[in-house]
Amino acid sequence: FASRFRVVNGANVWAALDQVEVRCQLREGKTQASPIVANLHDYMTLAYDGLDIVVSLDMSGSDTRALPLGKAYYDVILSDIGVTDARAVLIAAGSVTTRETITASQGAL
């Protein structure tokens, strides 16, 4: 599973990638107070493309099968590093449903 998000002119806000962090979490409900069911931070990377910041989410098939099953709500946020976020941008949000998958260890399905 892979997804890309582009923050147009993001370099005008964060001049260096060590000034910004990306967060992506799956929650039980739509609010920030809802319990987190999965943190996807380890699968996220940042890069510049000109003045734009490109946020990439890359997960292997086995990574996605490790996610909890059912409906969850996600958000992808760019923010300043550190404890206090002087700037934060919500770049994507929505719902996702994960279902059980069947895999074959050998031969055809």
CSV table of C-alpha atoms in Angstrom, one decimal:
chain,number,residue,atom,x,y,z
A,1,PHE,CA,0.0,0.0,0.0
A,2,ALA,CA,1.4,3.4,-0.9
A,3,SER,CA,0.0,6.9,-1.0
A,4,ARG,CA,1.4,10.3,-1.7
A,5,PHE,CA,0.4,13.8,-0.5
A,6,ARG,CA,1.8,17.0,-1.8
A,7,VAL,CA,2.0,20.2,0.3
A,8,VAL,CA,2.3,23.0,-2.2
A,9,ASN,CA,5.0,25.6,-1.2
A,10,GLY,CA,5.7,23.7,2.0
A,11,ALA,CA,9.3,24.8,1.9
A,12,ASN,CA,8.1,28.3,2.5
A,13,VAL,CA,6.8,27.2,5.9
A,14,TRP,CA,9.5,24.6,6.7
A,15,ALA,CA,12.9,25.5,5.1
A,16,ALA,CA,14.5,22.3,6.2
A,17,LEU,CA,13.1,18.8,6.7
A,18,ASP,CA,14.6,18.6,10.2
A,19,GLN,CA,12.1,21.3,11.2
A,20,VAL,CA,9.0,19.3,10.4
A,21,GLU,CA,7.5,16.0,11.3
A,22,VAL,CA,4.6,14.0,9.9
A,23,ARG,CA,2.1,12.1,11.9
A,24,CYS,CA,-0.5,9.6,10.7
A,25,GLN,CA,-2.7,7.8,13.2
A,26,LEU,CA,-5.7,5.5,13.0
A,27,ARG,CA,-8.3,6.2,15.7
A,28,GLU,CA,-11.5,4.5,16.8
A,29,GLY,CA,-13.5,7.7,16.3
A,30,LYS,CA,-13.3,11.0,14.4
A,31,THR,CA,-12.1,13.2,17.2
A,32,GLN,CA,-8.5,13.7,18.4
A,33,ALA,CA,-9.6,12.4,21.9
A,34,SER,CA,-10.6,9.0,20.4
A,35,PRO,CA,-8.2,6.1,21.3
A,36,ILE,CA,-5.4,5.4,18.8
A,37,VAL,CA,-5.6,1.9,17.2
A,38,ALA,CA,-2.5,2.2,15.0
A,39,ASN,CA,0.3,4.7,14.6
A,40,LEU,CA,1.7,4.8,11.0
A,41,HIS,CA,4.6,7.2,11.7
A,42,ASP,CA,7.2,4.5,10.9
A,43,TYR,CA,5.8,4.2,7.4
A,44,MET,CA,5.9,7.9,6.6
A,45,THR,CA,8.7,9.8,4.9
A,46,LEU,CA,9.1,13.4,3.7
A,47,ALA,CA,11.0,14.9,0.7
A,48,TYR,CA,11.2,18.1,-1.2
A,49,ASP,CA,10.1,18.4,-4.8
A,50,GLY,CA,11.0,22.0,-5.6
A,51,LEU,CA,9.2,24.1,-3.1
A,52,ASP,CA,6.6,21.4,-2.4
A,53,ILE,CA,6.9,18.8,0.4
A,54,VAL,CA,5.9,15.3,-0.6
A,55,VAL,CA,4.6,13.1,2.2
A,56,SER,CA,4.8,9.3,1.4
A,57,LEU,CA,3.1,6.5,3.1
A,58,ASP,CA,4.6,3.1,2.1
A,59,MET,CA,3.5,-0.2,3.7
A,60,SER,CA,4.2,-3.8,2.6
A,61,GLY,CA,1.4,-6.4,2.4
A,62,SER,CA,2.5,-7.9,5.7
A,63,ASP,CA,2.5,-4.4,7.3
A,64,THR,CA,-1.1,-3.8,6.3
A,65,ARG,CA,-2.2,-7.3,7.6
A,66,ALA,CA,-0.8,-6.3,11.0
A,67,LEU,CA,-3.4,-3.4,11.3
A,68,PRO,CA,-6.4,-3.9,13.5
A,69,LEU,CA,-9.5,-5.0,11.6
A,70,GLY,CA,-12.6,-2.8,11.3
A,71,LYS,CA,-13.4,0.8,10.7
A,72,ALA,CA,-11.1,3.5,11.8
A,73,TYR,CA,-10.5,7.2,11.1
A,74,TYR,CA,-7.2,8.6,10.0
A,75,ASP,CA,-5.4,11.9,9.8
A,76,VAL,CA,-2.1,13.0,8.3
A,77,ILE,CA,-0.6,16.0,10.0
A,78,LEU,CA,2.6,18.0,9.3
A,79,SER,CA,3.8,20.0,12.3
A,80,ASP,CA,6.8,21.6,13.8
A,81,ILE,CA,9.1,19.2,15.7
A,82,GLY,CA,9.2,19.4,19.5
A,83,VAL,CA,6.6,19.6,22.2
A,84,THR,CA,4.9,22.8,21.1
A,85,ASP,CA,3.5,22.9,17.6
A,86,ALA,CA,3.7,26.6,16.5
A,87,ARG,CA,2.5,25.4,13.1
A,88,ALA,CA,0.5,22.4,12.1
A,89,VAL,CA,-1.3,21.5,8.9
A,90,LEU,CA,-3.9,18.8,8.4
A,91,ILE,CA,-3.2,17.4,5.0
A,92,ALA,CA,-5.6,14.5,4.8
A,93,ALA,CA,-8.3,12.9,6.9
A,94,GLY,CA,-11.1,10.3,6.4
A,95,SER,CA,-12.2,6.8,7.2
A,96,VAL,CA,-10.8,3.5,6.3
A,97,THR,CA,-12.0,-0.1,6.8
A,98,THR,CA,-9.5,-3.0,7.1
A,99,ARG,CA,-10.7,-6.5,6.5
A,100,GLU,CA,-9.1,-9.9,7.0
A,101,THR,CA,-7.1,-11.1,4.0
A,102,ILE,CA,-6.3,-14.6,3.0
A,103,THR,CA,-2.8,-15.4,1.6
A,104,ALA,CA,-1.3,-18.5,0.2
A,105,SER,CA,2.0,-19.9,1.3
A,106,GLN,CA,2.5,-21.8,-1.9
A,107,GLY,CA,0.6,-22.7,-5.1
A,108,ALA,CA,-2.4,-20.9,-6.6
A,109,LEU,CA,-5.3,-19.4,-4.6
